[in-house]
Amino acid sequence: MSRLGICVLGAGDMGRTHLGAWQTVPGAELVAVADIDPERAEAAKNEFNVGGCFTELAEALDQPGIDIASVCLPTHLHRTAAELAMRRGVHVLCEKPLAMTLDDGEAMIATARECGVKLALGFCKRFMGQTQRVRELVQSGALGRPVMYRVVSGVEIRFKPWIMDKHLGGGPLIDVACHYVDQWRVVFDSEPARVMAMGTTFSTGAPELPGIDPEIDTASVLVEFASGDMGLLSLSWGLPRGTRSPSQEDLMGRHGVIRFEGSTKLTVMKPGGEQQVFDELDRDMHPKQVAAFARAVRENGPVAASGEDGLAALRVSLAALESIRTGQARQLPQQ
Ligand SMILES: NC(=O)c1ccc[n+]([C@@H]2O[C@H](COP(=O)([O-])OP(=O)(O)OC[C@H]3O[C@@H](n4cnc5c(N)ncnc54)[C@H](O)[C@@H]3O)[C@@H](O)[C@H]2O)c1
């Protein structure tokens, strides 16, 4: 197994997740970790046995023998960090969402092409057993077509203020909606065609968010796909501390229902009340994601989720925000 030198940019929650995941890949050597917070960088270095820790991204990337960078920084920094790496000939696995704007996302894709390196997006849910099984069921016609895939959730104002900000993280419609748009694209094997949304900002003026300009945090978004399938996302990140609303994820079609239960189980409900249960589905998505990226780099093969996949999801997020602001449905260009 050829050696791969790894640099992880950001030592927050996802940086630590990537470090742990990279440790499971044979031949991967953790060369450097960077975080603006020196204590976090140092703690990550010690816990994951990384070669060196740095507070400057460029300094970390300048260490000898780096082949791959995991970009695990707040979203507004994705383009800068990814381009720093790619311009050094380093392949990039960038956490979702791709970027805050289409211009930034397109520039990242162009830089990867220009530098001859791979750019992959951290759409880790593609590696969940539930996503793969739901795709098989829908594609085999188990529910009939079209289907409606719903995701409903409501949580407290997020504990990382940057993620709620219009310019730093984009609130839930940028930050987390991309996971579901990606899942819909995978499961339907189709592209989004039309987006309608309504929303509001519960967290305006919240004392938990000093100095933050919160993006819309509460919305219902309906996405129609070219296949006729529909994705519905109804969520809030603006609930008061100490409260939450039950989550629900399901698919409905003329021949039945698929219900998600936890992160490892699916129940298919068929006509007449018959049920089929899929249990103990794989949820170990991050080790699988980095292993797949290592394989793509070593074998010069395709990545599991590309910059273009990130852009497709970002287009829907931005269209949803625009639909909320204008009160109009948005048609999406068919790529
Ligand atoms: N794949 C998933 O399911 C998933 C889950 C959570 C977050 N994410 C994404 O991962 C990214 C990181 O999120 P997180 O939850 O790890 O955030 P986090 O706030 O926990 O970590 C971000 C880290 O970046 C550091 N940082 C900030 N500015 C920096 C700079 N200029 N230079 C160096 N370090 C800097 C911070 O000190 C912090 O340690 C975001 O894009 C987020 O949307 C993905």
Short mmCIF file of C-alpha atoms and ligand atoms in Angstrom, two decimals:
data_model
loop_
_atom_site.label_atom_id
_atom_site.label_comp_id
_atom_site.label_asym_id
_atom_site.label_seq_id
_atom_site.Cartn_x
_atom_site.Cartn_y
_atom_site.Cartn_z
CA MET A 1 0.00 0.00 0.00
CA SER A 2 1.69 3.25 -1.11
CA ARG A 3 2.27 5.88 1.55
CA LEU A 4 -0.06 8.93 1.64
CA GLY A 5 0.89 12.00 3.68
CA ILE A 6 -2.17 13.64 5.26
CA CYS A 7 -2.67 17.21 6.46
CA VAL A 8 -5.86 18.10 8.33
CA LEU A 9 -6.88 21.77 8.26
CA GLY A 10 -9.07 22.55 11.27
CA ALA A 11 -8.97 20.67 14.56
CA GLY A 12 -12.58 21.19 15.62
CA ASP A 13 -15.23 18.48 15.55
CA MET A 14 -14.80 17.47 11.92
CA GLY A 15 -11.02 17.86 11.95
CA ARG A 16 -10.89 15.37 14.81
CA THR A 17 -13.32 13.07 13.00
CA HIS A 18 -11.11 13.12 9.89
CA LEU A 19 -7.96 12.54 11.95
CA GLY A 20 -9.54 9.48 13.56
CA ALA A 21 -10.80 8.23 10.22
CA TRP A 22 -7.42 8.67 8.49
CA GLN A 23 -5.82 6.59 11.25
CA THR A 24 -7.79 3.61 9.95
CA VAL A 25 -6.41 3.84 6.39
CA PRO A 26 -3.38 1.58 5.79
CA GLY A 27 -0.42 3.59 4.49
CA ALA A 28 -1.87 6.98 5.55
CA GLU A 29 0.57 9.01 7.67
CA LEU A 30 -0.71 12.01 9.63
CA VAL A 31 1.92 14.62 8.80
CA ALA A 32 0.35 17.89 9.97
CA VAL A 33 -2.69 19.44 11.62
CA ALA A 34 -3.51 23.16 11.62
CA ASP A 35 -5.86 25.23 13.74
CA ILE A 36 -5.88 28.93 14.53
CA ASP A 37 -6.36 27.90 18.15
CA PRO A 38 -2.92 26.59 19.23
CA GLU A 39 -4.32 24.54 22.10
CA ARG A 40 -6.70 22.69 19.80
CA ALA A 41 -3.94 22.06 17.29
CA GLU A 42 -1.61 20.74 20.00
CA ALA A 43 -4.30 18.56 21.58
CA ALA A 44 -5.15 17.03 18.20
CA LYS A 45 -1.47 16.41 17.44
CA ASN A 46 -1.03 14.53 20.72
CA GLU A 47 -4.29 12.57 20.60
CA PHE A 48 -3.90 11.41 17.00
CA ASN A 49 -0.12 11.13 16.94
CA VAL A 50 0.31 13.71 14.15
CA GLY A 51 3.80 14.70 12.96
CA GLY A 52 3.39 18.43 13.63
CA CYS A 53 0.85 21.09 14.58
CA PHE A 54 0.55 24.63 13.27
CA THR A 55 -1.62 27.72 13.56
CA GLU A 56 -1.05 28.77 9.93
CA LEU A 57 -2.66 26.71 7.16
CA ALA A 58 0.19 27.43 4.71
CA GLU A 59 2.86 26.35 7.18
CA ALA A 60 1.11 23.03 7.74
CA LEU A 61 0.76 22.48 3.98
CA ASP A 62 4.44 23.30 3.43
CA GLN A 63 5.56 20.29 5.46
CA PRO A 64 7.31 17.75 3.25
CA GLY A 65 5.47 14.68 2.01
CA ILE A 66 1.86 15.89 2.02
CA ASP A 67 -0.37 14.27 -0.62
CA ILE A 68 -3.88 14.94 0.75
CA ALA A 69 -5.50 17.74 2.76
CA SER A 70 -8.77 17.32 4.64
CA VAL A 71 -10.43 20.75 4.80
CA CYS A 72 -12.40 20.86 8.05
CA LEU A 73 -12.76 24.60 8.60
CA PRO A 74 -15.78 26.90 8.85
CA THR A 75 -17.42 27.04 5.42
CA HIS A 76 -16.38 30.60 4.52
CA LEU A 77 -12.75 29.37 4.62
CA HIS A 78 -13.20 26.33 2.36
CA ARG A 79 -12.16 28.05 -0.86
CA THR A 80 -9.05 29.72 0.61
CA ALA A 81 -7.89 26.55 2.33
CA ALA A 82 -8.64 24.22 -0.60
CA GLU A 83 -6.84 26.52 -3.03
CA LEU A 84 -3.81 26.82 -0.76
CA ALA A 85 -3.58 23.04 -0.83
CA MET A 86 -4.37 22.47 -4.50
CA ARG A 87 -1.85 25.08 -5.66
CA ARG A 88 0.78 23.01 -3.85
CA GLY A 89 -0.28 19.93 -5.83
CA VAL A 90 -2.18 18.48 -2.84
CA HIS A 91 -5.45 16.55 -3.37
CA VAL A 92 -8.36 17.88 -1.29
CA LEU A 93 -11.18 16.21 0.59
CA CYS A 94 -13.31 19.22 1.56
CA GLU A 95 -16.03 19.05 4.17
CA LYS A 96 -19.51 19.94 2.98
CA PRO A 97 -20.89 22.43 2.04
CA LEU A 98 -18.56 23.19 -0.86
CA ALA A 99 -18.51 26.95 -0.25
CA MET A 100 -20.71 29.91 0.62
CA THR A 101 -21.18 31.09 -3.00
CA LEU A 102 -21.37 29.56 -6.46
CA ASP A 103 -18.44 31.76 -7.55
CA ASP A 104 -16.25 30.29 -4.80
CA GLY A 105 -17.37 26.75 -5.58
CA GLU A 106 -16.77 27.14 -9.31
CA ALA A 107 -13.33 28.64 -8.62
CA MET A 108 -12.42 25.62 -6.45
CA ILE A 109 -13.42 23.22 -9.22
CA ALA A 110 -11.44 25.25 -11.78
CA THR A 111 -8.36 25.28 -9.53
CA ALA A 112 -8.50 21.50 -9.08
CA ARG A 113 -8.63 21.07 -12.86
CA GLU A 114 -5.82 23.57 -13.44
CA CYS A 115 -3.57 21.98 -10.82
CA GLY A 116 -4.35 18.41 -11.88
CA VAL A 117 -5.47 17.33 -8.41
CA LYS A 118 -8.61 15.70 -7.06
CA LEU A 119 -11.28 17.65 -5.20
CA ALA A 120 -13.81 15.56 -3.30
CA LEU A 121 -16.73 16.69 -1.15
CA GLY A 122 -17.47 15.27 2.28
CA PHE A 123 -20.98 14.02 1.50
CA CYS A 124 -20.44 11.29 4.06
CA LYS A 125 -24.09 10.21 4.09
CA ARG A 126 -23.45 8.55 0.71
CA PHE A 127 -21.52 5.93 2.72
CA MET A 128 -24.41 5.18 5.11
CA GLY A 129 -26.05 1.79 4.67
CA GLN A 130 -29.45 3.49 4.91
CA THR A 131 -28.76 5.76 1.91
CA GLN A 132 -27.48 2.88 -0.19
CA ARG A 133 -30.41 0.61 0.67
CA VAL A 134 -33.01 3.37 0.08
CA ARG A 135 -31.44 4.06 -3.31
CA GLU A 136 -31.67 0.37 -4.23
CA LEU A 137 -35.29 0.19 -3.08
CA VAL A 138 -36.36 3.33 -4.96
CA GLN A 139 -34.43 2.43 -8.10
CA SER A 140 -35.94 -1.09 -8.08
CA GLY A 141 -39.42 0.46 -8.06
CA ALA A 142 -40.35 -0.83 -4.57
CA LEU A 143 -42.37 2.31 -3.81
CA GLY A 144 -43.34 3.16 -7.41
CA ARG A 145 -42.38 6.53 -8.87
CA PRO A 146 -42.54 9.38 -8.21
CA VAL A 147 -41.76 9.35 -4.49
CA MET A 148 -41.78 12.05 -1.86
CA TYR A 149 -38.75 11.98 0.49
CA ARG A 150 -39.33 14.01 3.67
CA VAL A 151 -36.91 15.18 6.32
CA VAL A 152 -38.26 16.97 9.39
CA SER A 153 -36.24 18.21 12.36
CA GLY A 154 -36.01 21.03 14.88
CA VAL A 155 -33.10 21.77 17.22
CA GLU A 156 -31.87 24.48 19.57
CA ILE A 157 -29.91 27.48 18.30
CA ARG A 158 -26.58 25.88 17.36
CA PHE A 159 -23.72 26.02 19.84
CA LYS A 160 -21.21 27.17 17.18
CA PRO A 161 -22.31 30.72 16.41
CA TRP A 162 -20.38 30.92 13.09
CA ILE A 163 -22.58 28.23 11.59
CA MET A 164 -25.69 30.42 12.00
CA ASP A 165 -24.12 33.47 10.32
CA LYS A 166 -25.09 34.62 6.81
CA HIS A 167 -21.46 35.04 5.76
CA LEU A 168 -19.62 32.36 7.76
CA GLY A 169 -21.77 29.23 7.75
CA GLY A 170 -25.09 30.11 6.13
CA GLY A 171 -27.47 28.58 8.69
CA PRO A 172 -29.21 25.26 8.06
CA LEU A 173 -30.18 25.91 4.45
CA ILE A 174 -26.52 26.13 3.44
CA ASP A 175 -24.93 23.97 6.12
CA VAL A 176 -27.13 20.92 6.46
CA ALA A 177 -29.65 21.07 3.59
CA CYS A 178 -26.77 20.11 1.26
CA HIS A 179 -26.62 16.64 2.86
CA TYR A 180 -30.29 16.01 2.07
CA VAL A 181 -30.17 17.50 -1.42
CA ASP A 182 -27.25 15.20 -2.10
CA GLN A 183 -29.14 12.21 -0.72
CA TRP A 184 -32.15 13.05 -2.89
CA ARG A 185 -29.91 13.30 -5.98
CA VAL A 186 -28.37 9.91 -5.15
CA VAL A 187 -31.63 8.15 -4.30
CA PHE A 188 -33.67 9.58 -7.20
CA ASP A 189 -30.74 9.47 -9.65
CA SER A 190 -32.09 12.75 -10.97
CA GLU A 191 -31.36 16.48 -10.82
CA PRO A 192 -33.30 19.20 -8.99
CA ALA A 193 -35.51 21.24 -11.32
CA ARG A 194 -37.60 23.57 -9.14
CA VAL A 195 -37.35 24.90 -5.58
CA MET A 196 -40.03 26.55 -3.45
CA ALA A 197 -39.45 27.61 0.13
CA MET A 198 -40.81 29.63 3.02
CA GLY A 199 -38.84 30.54 6.08
CA THR A 200 -38.03 32.89 8.90
CA THR A 201 -35.30 33.62 11.43
CA PHE A 202 -36.27 32.71 15.00
CA SER A 203 -32.77 33.53 16.30
CA THR A 204 -32.70 37.21 15.34
CA GLY A 205 -31.29 39.07 18.36
CA ALA A 206 -30.71 35.87 20.35
CA PRO A 207 -28.26 36.45 23.23
CA GLU A 208 -26.49 33.17 22.30
CA LEU A 209 -25.32 34.77 19.03
CA PRO A 210 -23.43 37.96 19.88
CA GLY A 211 -21.95 39.67 16.82
CA ILE A 212 -23.64 37.17 14.47
CA ASP A 213 -25.83 38.13 11.53
CA PRO A 214 -28.07 35.05 11.52
CA GLU A 215 -29.22 33.54 8.23
CA ILE A 216 -32.76 32.16 7.94
CA ASP A 217 -32.84 29.34 10.49
CA THR A 218 -36.34 27.92 10.12
CA ALA A 219 -37.79 26.84 6.79
CA SER A 220 -39.78 24.41 4.73
CA VAL A 221 -38.22 23.69 1.36
CA LEU A 222 -39.81 21.68 -1.44
CA VAL A 223 -37.61 20.50 -4.30
CA GLU A 224 -39.02 18.96 -7.45
CA PHE A 225 -36.66 16.76 -9.44
CA ALA A 226 -36.59 16.19 -13.19
CA SER A 227 -37.81 12.63 -12.44
CA GLY A 228 -40.96 14.03 -10.79
CA ASP A 229 -39.76 12.90 -7.34
CA MET A 230 -39.98 15.44 -4.52
CA GLY A 231 -37.76 16.27 -1.57
CA LEU A 232 -39.26 18.07 1.41
CA LEU A 233 -37.09 19.51 4.16
CA SER A 234 -38.77 21.19 7.11
CA LEU A 235 -36.39 22.25 9.84
CA SER A 236 -35.42 24.75 12.48
CA TRP A 237 -32.09 25.62 14.08
CA GLY A 238 -33.73 28.42 16.03
CA LEU A 239 -35.45 26.69 18.95
CA PRO A 240 -34.83 27.86 22.52
CA ARG A 241 -32.16 26.09 24.53
CA GLY A 242 -33.44 22.97 26.22
CA THR A 243 -36.05 22.19 23.56
CA ARG A 244 -36.12 20.05 20.45
CA SER A 245 -38.71 18.65 18.12
CA PRO A 246 -38.82 14.98 17.07
CA SER A 247 -37.01 14.20 13.81
CA GLN A 248 -38.57 12.22 11.04
CA GLU A 249 -37.21 10.90 7.76
CA ASP A 250 -39.32 8.85 5.37
CA LEU A 251 -40.22 8.20 1.75
CA MET A 252 -43.73 7.77 0.46
CA GLY A 253 -44.85 6.30 -2.85
CA ARG A 254 -47.96 4.78 -4.39
CA HIS A 255 -46.79 1.27 -3.37
CA GLY A 256 -45.63 1.98 0.17
CA VAL A 257 -43.49 3.81 2.69
CA ILE A 258 -39.87 3.60 3.87
CA ARG A 259 -39.29 4.81 7.43
CA PHE A 260 -35.84 5.65 8.79
CA GLU A 261 -35.36 4.46 12.38
CA GLY A 262 -32.19 5.70 14.08
CA SER A 263 -29.13 5.54 11.87
CA THR A 264 -28.99 1.77 11.23
CA LYS A 265 -32.56 0.62 10.56
CA LEU A 266 -35.17 1.02 7.83
CA THR A 267 -38.72 -0.31 7.78
CA VAL A 268 -40.49 -0.76 4.46
CA MET A 269 -44.29 -0.77 4.78
CA LYS A 270 -46.04 -2.48 1.88
CA PRO A 271 -49.66 -2.58 0.70
CA GLY A 272 -51.86 -4.61 3.06
CA GLY A 273 -49.68 -3.84 6.09
CA GLU A 274 -46.80 -6.24 5.32
CA GLN A 275 -43.46 -4.95 6.65
CA GLN A 276 -39.85 -5.62 5.72
CA VAL A 277 -37.12 -4.52 8.13
CA PHE A 278 -33.50 -3.81 7.23
CA ASP A 279 -31.46 -3.67 10.44
CA GLU A 280 -27.82 -3.25 11.44
CA LEU A 281 -27.09 -1.14 8.37
CA ASP A 282 -23.60 0.37 8.26
CA ARG A 283 -23.24 3.83 9.76
CA ASP A 284 -19.45 3.97 9.93
CA MET A 285 -19.31 6.58 7.20
CA HIS A 286 -16.16 8.62 7.88
CA PRO A 287 -13.57 5.80 7.70
CA LYS A 288 -15.26 4.64 4.49
CA GLN A 289 -15.20 8.16 3.08
CA VAL A 290 -11.48 8.72 3.62
CA ALA A 291 -10.66 5.18 2.43
CA ALA A 292 -12.58 5.86 -0.79
CA PHE A 293 -10.67 9.12 -1.29
CA ALA A 294 -7.34 7.39 -0.66
CA ARG A 295 -8.29 4.80 -3.30
CA ALA A 296 -9.29 7.51 -5.81
CA VAL A 297 -5.91 9.22 -5.30
CA ARG A 298 -3.83 6.04 -5.41
CA GLU A 299 -5.60 4.61 -8.45
CA ASN A 300 -6.29 7.96 -10.13
CA GLY A 301 -9.97 7.01 -10.18
CA PRO A 302 -13.17 9.01 -9.71
CA VAL A 303 -14.08 10.46 -6.31
CA ALA A 304 -17.27 9.40 -4.53
CA ALA A 305 -18.67 12.95 -4.40
CA SER A 306 -17.14 15.68 -6.53
CA GLY A 307 -16.92 19.46 -6.49
CA GLU A 308 -19.73 19.43 -9.07
CA ASP A 309 -21.88 17.42 -6.62
CA GLY A 310 -21.16 20.09 -4.02
CA LEU A 311 -22.14 22.81 -6.47
CA ALA A 312 -25.41 21.04 -7.34
CA ALA A 313 -26.40 21.00 -3.66
CA LEU A 314 -25.31 24.61 -3.12
CA ARG A 315 -27.46 25.74 -6.07
CA VAL A 316 -30.52 24.31 -4.33
CA SER A 317 -29.63 25.93 -0.99
CA LEU A 318 -29.17 29.34 -2.59
CA ALA A 319 -32.36 28.93 -4.64
CA ALA A 320 -34.27 28.09 -1.44
CA LEU A 321 -32.96 31.22 0.29
CA GLU A 322 -33.90 33.28 -2.76
CA SER A 323 -37.35 31.70 -2.91
CA ILE A 324 -37.90 32.67 0.73
CA ARG A 325 -36.78 36.25 0.08
CA THR A 326 -38.78 36.74 -3.14
CA GLY A 327 -41.81 34.55 -2.48
CA GLN A 328 -41.25 32.98 -5.92
CA ALA A 329 -40.42 29.43 -6.97
CA ARG A 330 -36.96 29.10 -8.57
CA GLN A 331 -36.33 27.01 -11.68
CA LEU A 332 -32.88 25.45 -11.73
CA PRO A 333 -30.84 25.16 -14.90
CA GLN A 334 -30.56 21.53 -16.09
CA GLN A 335 -26.84 20.78 -16.27
N1 LIG B 1 -19.92 15.90 7.23
C1 LIG B 1 -20.67 16.25 8.25
O1 LIG B 1 -21.62 15.60 8.61
C2 LIG B 1 -20.32 17.52 9.00
C3 LIG B 1 -20.69 17.66 10.33
C4 LIG B 1 -20.34 18.84 10.99
C5 LIG B 1 -19.67 19.84 10.30
N2 LIG B 1 -19.35 19.69 8.98
C6 LIG B 1 -18.65 20.74 8.23
O2 LIG B 1 -17.26 20.71 8.60
C7 LIG B 1 -16.73 22.04 8.61
C8 LIG B 1 -16.13 22.28 10.01
O3 LIG B 1 -17.14 22.16 10.97
P1 LIG B 1 -16.82 21.78 12.50
O4 LIG B 1 -18.10 21.30 13.07
O5 LIG B 1 -15.62 20.94 12.59
O6 LIG B 1 -16.49 23.23 13.08
P2 LIG B 1 -15.67 23.57 14.42
O7 LIG B 1 -16.06 24.97 14.76
O8 LIG B 1 -15.87 22.48 15.42
O9 LIG B 1 -14.16 23.52 13.93
C9 LIG B 1 -13.61 24.47 13.07
C10 LIG B 1 -12.17 24.69 13.49
O10 LIG B 1 -11.57 25.62 12.59
C11 LIG B 1 -10.69 26.45 13.34
N3 LIG B 1 -10.44 27.68 12.57
C12 LIG B 1 -11.29 28.72 12.38
N4 LIG B 1 -10.70 29.66 11.60
C13 LIG B 1 -9.46 29.19 11.30
C14 LIG B 1 -8.39 29.68 10.52
N5 LIG B 1 -8.45 30.88 9.90
N6 LIG B 1 -7.26 28.93 10.42
C15 LIG B 1 -7.16 27.74 11.05
N7 LIG B 1 -8.15 27.23 11.81
C16 LIG B 1 -9.30 27.94 11.92
C17 LIG B 1 -11.43 26.68 14.63
O11 LIG B 1 -10.53 27.11 15.66
C18 LIG B 1 -12.03 25.31 14.90
O12 LIG B 1 -11.21 24.49 15.70
C19 LIG B 1 -17.88 22.97 8.26
O13 LIG B 1 -17.86 23.28 6.90
C20 LIG B 1 -19.11 22.14 8.58
O14 LIG B 1 -20.25 22.47 7.79
C21 LIG B 1 -19.64 18.53 8.33
#
